[in-house]
Coordinates of C-alpha atoms and ligand atoms in Angstrom, one line a residue:
Chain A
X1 CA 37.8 119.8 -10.5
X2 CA 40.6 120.6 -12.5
X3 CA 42.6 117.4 -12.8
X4 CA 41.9 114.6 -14.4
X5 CA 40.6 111.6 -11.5
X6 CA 43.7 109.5 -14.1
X7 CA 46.6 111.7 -13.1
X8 CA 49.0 110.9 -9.8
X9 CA 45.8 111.7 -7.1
X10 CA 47.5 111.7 -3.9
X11 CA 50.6 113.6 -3.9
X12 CA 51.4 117.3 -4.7
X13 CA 54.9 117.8 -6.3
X14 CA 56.1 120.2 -3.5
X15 CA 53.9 118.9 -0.1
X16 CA 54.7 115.2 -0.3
X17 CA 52.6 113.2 2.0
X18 CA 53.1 109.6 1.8
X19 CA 50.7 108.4 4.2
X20 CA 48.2 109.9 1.4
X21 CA 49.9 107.0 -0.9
X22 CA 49.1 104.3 1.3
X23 CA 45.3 105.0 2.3
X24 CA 43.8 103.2 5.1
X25 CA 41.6 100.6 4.1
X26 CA 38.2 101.5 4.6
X27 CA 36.9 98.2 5.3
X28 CA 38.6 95.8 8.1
X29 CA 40.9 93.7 5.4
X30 CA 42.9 90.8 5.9
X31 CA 46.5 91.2 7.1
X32 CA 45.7 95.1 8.0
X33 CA 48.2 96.9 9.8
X34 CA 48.4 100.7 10.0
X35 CA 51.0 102.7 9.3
X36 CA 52.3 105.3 11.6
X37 CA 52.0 108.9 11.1
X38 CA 54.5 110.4 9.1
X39 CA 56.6 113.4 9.6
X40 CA 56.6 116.3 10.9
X41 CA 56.5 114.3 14.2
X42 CA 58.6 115.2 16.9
X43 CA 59.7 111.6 18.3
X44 CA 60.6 110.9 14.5
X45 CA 62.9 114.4 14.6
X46 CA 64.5 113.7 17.3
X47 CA 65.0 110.1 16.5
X48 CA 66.5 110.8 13.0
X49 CA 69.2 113.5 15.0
X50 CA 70.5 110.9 17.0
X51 CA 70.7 108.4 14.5
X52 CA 72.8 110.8 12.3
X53 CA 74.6 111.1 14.8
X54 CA 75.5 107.8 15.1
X55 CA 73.0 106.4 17.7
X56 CA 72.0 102.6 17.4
X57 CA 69.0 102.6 19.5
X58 CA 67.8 105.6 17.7
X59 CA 68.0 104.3 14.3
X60 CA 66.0 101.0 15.5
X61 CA 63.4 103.4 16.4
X62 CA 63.5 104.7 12.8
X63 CA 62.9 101.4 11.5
X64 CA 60.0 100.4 13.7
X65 CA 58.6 104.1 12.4
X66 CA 59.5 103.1 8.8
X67 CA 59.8 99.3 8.4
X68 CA 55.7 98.3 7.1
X69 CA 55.4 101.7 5.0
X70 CA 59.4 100.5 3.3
X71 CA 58.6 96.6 3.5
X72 CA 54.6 96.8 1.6
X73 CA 56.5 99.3 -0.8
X74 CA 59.1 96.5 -1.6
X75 CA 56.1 94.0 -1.4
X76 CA 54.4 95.5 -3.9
X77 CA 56.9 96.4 -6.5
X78 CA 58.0 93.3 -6.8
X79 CA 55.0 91.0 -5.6
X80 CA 57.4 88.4 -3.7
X81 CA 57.7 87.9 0.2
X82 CA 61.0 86.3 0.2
X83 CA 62.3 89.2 -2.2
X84 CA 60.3 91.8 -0.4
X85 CA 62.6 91.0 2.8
X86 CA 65.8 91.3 1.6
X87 CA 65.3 94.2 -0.2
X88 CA 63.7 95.8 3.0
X89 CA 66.9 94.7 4.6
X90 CA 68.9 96.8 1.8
X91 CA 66.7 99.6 2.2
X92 CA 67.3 100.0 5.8
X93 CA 71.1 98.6 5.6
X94 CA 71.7 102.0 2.5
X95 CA 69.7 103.7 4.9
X96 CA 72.4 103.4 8.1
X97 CA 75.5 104.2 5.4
X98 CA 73.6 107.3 3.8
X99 CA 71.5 108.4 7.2
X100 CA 74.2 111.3 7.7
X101 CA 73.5 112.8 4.1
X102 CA 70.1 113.4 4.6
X103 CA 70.0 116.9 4.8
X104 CA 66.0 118.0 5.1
X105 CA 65.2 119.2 2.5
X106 CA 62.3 116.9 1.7
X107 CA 60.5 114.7 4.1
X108 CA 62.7 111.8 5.8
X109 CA 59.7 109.4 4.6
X110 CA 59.7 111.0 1.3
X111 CA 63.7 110.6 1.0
X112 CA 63.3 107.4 2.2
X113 CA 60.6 106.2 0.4
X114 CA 62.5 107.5 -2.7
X115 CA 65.8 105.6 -2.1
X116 CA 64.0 102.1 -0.7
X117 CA 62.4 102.3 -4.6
X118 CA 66.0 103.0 -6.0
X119 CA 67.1 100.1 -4.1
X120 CA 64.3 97.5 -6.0
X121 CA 64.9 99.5 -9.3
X122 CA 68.5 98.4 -8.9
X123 CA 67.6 95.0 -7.5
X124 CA 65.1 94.4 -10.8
X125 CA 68.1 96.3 -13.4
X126 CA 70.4 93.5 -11.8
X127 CA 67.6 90.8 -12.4
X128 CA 67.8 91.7 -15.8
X129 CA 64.5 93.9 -16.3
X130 CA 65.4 96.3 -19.4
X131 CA 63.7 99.4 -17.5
X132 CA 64.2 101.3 -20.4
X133 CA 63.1 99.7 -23.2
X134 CA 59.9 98.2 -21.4
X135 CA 58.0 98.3 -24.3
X136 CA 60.8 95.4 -25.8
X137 CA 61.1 93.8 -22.8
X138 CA 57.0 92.9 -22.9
X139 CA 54.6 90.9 -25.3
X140 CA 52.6 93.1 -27.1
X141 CA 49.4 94.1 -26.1
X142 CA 46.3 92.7 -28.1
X143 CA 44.8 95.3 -30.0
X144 CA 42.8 97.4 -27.8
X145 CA 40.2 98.3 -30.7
X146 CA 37.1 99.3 -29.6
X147 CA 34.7 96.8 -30.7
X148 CA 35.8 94.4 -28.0
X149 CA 34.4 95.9 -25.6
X150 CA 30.6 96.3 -26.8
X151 CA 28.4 94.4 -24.6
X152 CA 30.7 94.4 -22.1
X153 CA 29.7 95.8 -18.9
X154 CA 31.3 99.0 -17.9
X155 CA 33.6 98.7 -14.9
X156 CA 31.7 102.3 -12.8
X157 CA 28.5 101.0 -13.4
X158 CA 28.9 97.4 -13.1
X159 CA 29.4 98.3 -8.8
X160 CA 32.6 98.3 -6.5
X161 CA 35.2 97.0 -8.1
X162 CA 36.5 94.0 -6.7
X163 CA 40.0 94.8 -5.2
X164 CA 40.7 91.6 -4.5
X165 CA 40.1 90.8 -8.5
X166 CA 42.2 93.9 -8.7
X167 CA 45.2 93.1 -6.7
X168 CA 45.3 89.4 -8.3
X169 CA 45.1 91.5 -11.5
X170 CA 47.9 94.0 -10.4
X171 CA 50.0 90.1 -9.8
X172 CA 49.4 89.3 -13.2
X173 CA 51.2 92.3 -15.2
X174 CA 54.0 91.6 -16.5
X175 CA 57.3 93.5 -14.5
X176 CA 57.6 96.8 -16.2
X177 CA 53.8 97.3 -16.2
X178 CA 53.6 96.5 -12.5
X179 CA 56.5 99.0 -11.9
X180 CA 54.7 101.8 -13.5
X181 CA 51.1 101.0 -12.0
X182 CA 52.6 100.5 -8.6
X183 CA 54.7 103.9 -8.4
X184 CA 52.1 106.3 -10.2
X185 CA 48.4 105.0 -9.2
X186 CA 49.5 103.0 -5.8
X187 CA 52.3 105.0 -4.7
X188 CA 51.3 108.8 -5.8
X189 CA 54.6 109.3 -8.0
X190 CA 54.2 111.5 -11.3
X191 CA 55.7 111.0 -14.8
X192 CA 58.4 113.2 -14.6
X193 CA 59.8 111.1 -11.0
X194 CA 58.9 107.8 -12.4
X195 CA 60.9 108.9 -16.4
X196 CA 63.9 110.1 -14.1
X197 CA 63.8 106.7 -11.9
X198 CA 63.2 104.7 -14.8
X199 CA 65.5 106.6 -16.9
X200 CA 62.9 106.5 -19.3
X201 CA 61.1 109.2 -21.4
X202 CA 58.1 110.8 -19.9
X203 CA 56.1 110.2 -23.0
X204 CA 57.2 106.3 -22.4
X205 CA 55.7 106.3 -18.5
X206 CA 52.3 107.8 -20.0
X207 CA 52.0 104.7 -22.2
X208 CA 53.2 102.5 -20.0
X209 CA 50.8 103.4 -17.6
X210 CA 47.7 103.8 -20.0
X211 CA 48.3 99.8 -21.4
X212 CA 48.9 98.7 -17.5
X213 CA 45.5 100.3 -17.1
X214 CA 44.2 98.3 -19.8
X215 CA 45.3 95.3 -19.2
X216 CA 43.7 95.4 -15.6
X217 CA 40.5 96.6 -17.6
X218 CA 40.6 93.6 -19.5
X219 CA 41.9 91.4 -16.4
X220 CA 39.0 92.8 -14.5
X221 CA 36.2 92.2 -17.3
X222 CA 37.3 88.6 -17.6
X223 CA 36.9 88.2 -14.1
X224 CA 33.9 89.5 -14.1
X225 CA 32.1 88.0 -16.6
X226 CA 33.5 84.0 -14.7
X227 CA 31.5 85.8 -12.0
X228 CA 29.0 86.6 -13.9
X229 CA 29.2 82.7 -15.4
X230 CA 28.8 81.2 -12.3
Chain B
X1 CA 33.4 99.9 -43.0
X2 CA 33.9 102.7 -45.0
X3 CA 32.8 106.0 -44.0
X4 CA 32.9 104.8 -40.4
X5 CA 33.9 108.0 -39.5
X6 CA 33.1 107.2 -35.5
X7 CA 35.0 104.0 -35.2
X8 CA 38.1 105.7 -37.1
X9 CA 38.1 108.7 -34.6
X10 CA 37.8 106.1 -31.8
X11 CA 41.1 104.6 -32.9
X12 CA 42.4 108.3 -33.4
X13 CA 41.2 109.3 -30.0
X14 CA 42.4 106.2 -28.0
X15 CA 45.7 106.6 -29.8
X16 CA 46.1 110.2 -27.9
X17 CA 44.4 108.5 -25.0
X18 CA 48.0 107.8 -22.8
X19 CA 49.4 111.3 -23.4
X20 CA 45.8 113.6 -22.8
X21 CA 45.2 111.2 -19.8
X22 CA 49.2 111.5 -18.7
X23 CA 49.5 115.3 -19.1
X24 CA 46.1 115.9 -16.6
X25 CA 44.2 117.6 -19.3
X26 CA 40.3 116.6 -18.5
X27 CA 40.1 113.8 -20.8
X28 CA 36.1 113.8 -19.8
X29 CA 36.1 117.3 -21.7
X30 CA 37.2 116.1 -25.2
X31 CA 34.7 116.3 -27.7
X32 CA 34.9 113.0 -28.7
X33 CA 34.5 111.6 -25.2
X34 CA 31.0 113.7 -25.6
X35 CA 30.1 112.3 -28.4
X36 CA 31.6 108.5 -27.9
X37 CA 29.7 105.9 -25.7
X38 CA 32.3 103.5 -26.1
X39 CA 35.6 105.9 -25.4
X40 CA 33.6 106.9 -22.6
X41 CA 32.9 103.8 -21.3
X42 CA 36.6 103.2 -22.1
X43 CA 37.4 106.2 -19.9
X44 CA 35.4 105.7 -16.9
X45 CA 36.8 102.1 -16.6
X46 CA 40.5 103.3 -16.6
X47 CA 38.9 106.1 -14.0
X48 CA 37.9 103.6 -11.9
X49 CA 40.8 101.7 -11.8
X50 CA 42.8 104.6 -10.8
X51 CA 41.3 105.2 -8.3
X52 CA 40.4 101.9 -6.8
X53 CA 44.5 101.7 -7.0
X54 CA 44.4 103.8 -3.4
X55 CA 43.2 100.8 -2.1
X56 CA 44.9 98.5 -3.1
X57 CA 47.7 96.5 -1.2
X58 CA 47.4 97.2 2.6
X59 CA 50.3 98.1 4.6
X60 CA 51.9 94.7 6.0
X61 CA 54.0 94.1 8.7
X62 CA 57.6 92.9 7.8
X63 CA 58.8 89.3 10.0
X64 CA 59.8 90.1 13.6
X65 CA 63.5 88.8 12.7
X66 CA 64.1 91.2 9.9
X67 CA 65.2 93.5 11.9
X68 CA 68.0 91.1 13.5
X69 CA 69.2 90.0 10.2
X70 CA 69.3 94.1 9.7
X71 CA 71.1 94.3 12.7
X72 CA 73.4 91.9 12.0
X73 CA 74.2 93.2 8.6
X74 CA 75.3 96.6 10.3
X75 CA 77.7 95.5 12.6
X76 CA 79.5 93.4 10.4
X77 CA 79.7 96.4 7.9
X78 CA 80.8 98.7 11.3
X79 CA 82.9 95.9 11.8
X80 CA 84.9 95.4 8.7
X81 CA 87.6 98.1 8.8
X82 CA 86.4 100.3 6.0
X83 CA 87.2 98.4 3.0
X84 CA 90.3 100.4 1.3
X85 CA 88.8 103.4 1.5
Ligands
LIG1 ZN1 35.3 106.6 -29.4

């Protein structure tokens, strides 16, 4: 085991596999759908040739490959349906203009995947979310000392953690914290990607990251303990 | 609370917490994590979260009609002739 179980799990740096990033539930969930296999798959390669190339039926055919993994990524990142939609529909609309410059050297999911979160990150910017200065942009975060969490039960040993608990948790973080959860733990993407999409330092990601983690721990204790309450 | 040498290093440790967690060091290797019920309570916890992250957020299926709207939104960008470039 030599990484830490807190560092990006499910993505290597030079082998990107983004079906990794977006496990299959294990249990049968609400709203489930499964996403298709990623590349290298031949339908997809030919598919992606004739879209370059101009073809409109083939680049519908990328988008029925594409549209849940693109559309759950937009859900996700910025927790809105409505939103979700039309940023779906810009992913796939810079998609068509760029399609030609797509040149292999990565994964088409992975260079997909990678502009449809350039297209929220601009989407947020324009909202006015100061991705650079998140820590500004955010109330601070109570002092995490360590007293405050005697007696409380530890999250591991207090059984499954409740996902649903989770994901209402996930809702609940303020923007910039979301971001950062969402692309590093959800999505697989390390500090040094997230710093250059965020244009932010690497140093800033970490912490971002480490007081989105604790927030959730603290969101996930409260809920908990009204559980427990009940 | 003087001479609390523990609850000082816990502030210490947690402090370096975002960066020895960030870099992939083992954070479960630090001495004070042996030593620390607390920071490694603390630890495990964020562990957890991590990785229950995975699971989070199944894939979803986008509206049928999306893809008209997309459709639509092409061919009235193929359409326009090429805005002055
Ligand atoms: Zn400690």
């Amino acid at each position: 085991m030599p990484r830490s179980r807190l560092t990006a799990p499910m993505r290597e740096s030079t082998s990107l596999d983004l079906d990794k990033a977006v496990p299959v539930p294990t249990q049968p969930a609400r709203r489930v759908t499964f996403a298709p296999a990623a590349s290298p798959d031949p339908k997809q390669a030919d598919a992606l040739a004739r879209a370059q190339a101009g073809d409109h039926q083939a680049f519908a055919q990328l988008y029925s490959l594409h549209k849940r993994r693109i559309y759950s990524l937009c859900l996700r990142m910025v927790g809105n349906i409505a939103e979700a939609e039309d940023l779906t529909q810009e992913a796939f609309l810079q998609l068509h203009r760029k399609i030609a410059t797509f040149r292999g050297d990565s994964a088409f999911s992975t260079w997909l995947h990678r502009l449809a979160v350039n297209v929220v990150l601009m989407q947020l910017r324009k909202k006015g979310l100061n991705l650079i200065s998140l820590d500004e942009a955010m109330e601070p975060v109570p002092e995490q000392s360590p007293g405050r969490s005697f007696g409380a039960p530890d999250l591991a040993l207090s059984g499954a953690i409740d996902r649903l608990a989770l994901e209402r948790a996930v809702g609940d973080l303020p923007a910039g914290y979301r971001l950062i959860f969402i692309l590093h733990d959800v999505e697989g993407y390390e500090h040094n990607e997230i710093a250059s999409m965020l244009e932010c330092s690497i140093g800033n990601s970490k912490s971002q990251l480490h007081k989105a983690r604790l927030r959730l721990r603290d969101a996930l204790r409260r809920s908990a303990q009204k559980e427990a309450q009940r | 609370m003087t001479g609390d040498r523990d609850k000082m290093s816990c502030v210490e440790f947690q402090a370096q917490l975002p960066e020895l967690v960030g870099s992939g060091a083992d954070a479960g290797a630090h001495p004070h994590i042996q030593s620390c019920e607390l920071c490694r309570a603390l630890l495990s916890d964020l562990e957890t979260i991590a990785e229950a992250a995975r699971q989070l957020f199944p894939v979803e299926e986008p509206p049928e009609e999306l893809w008209e709207h997309i459709e639509l939104a092409i061919k009235s960008e193929e359409g326009e002739p090429g805005d002055s470039n």
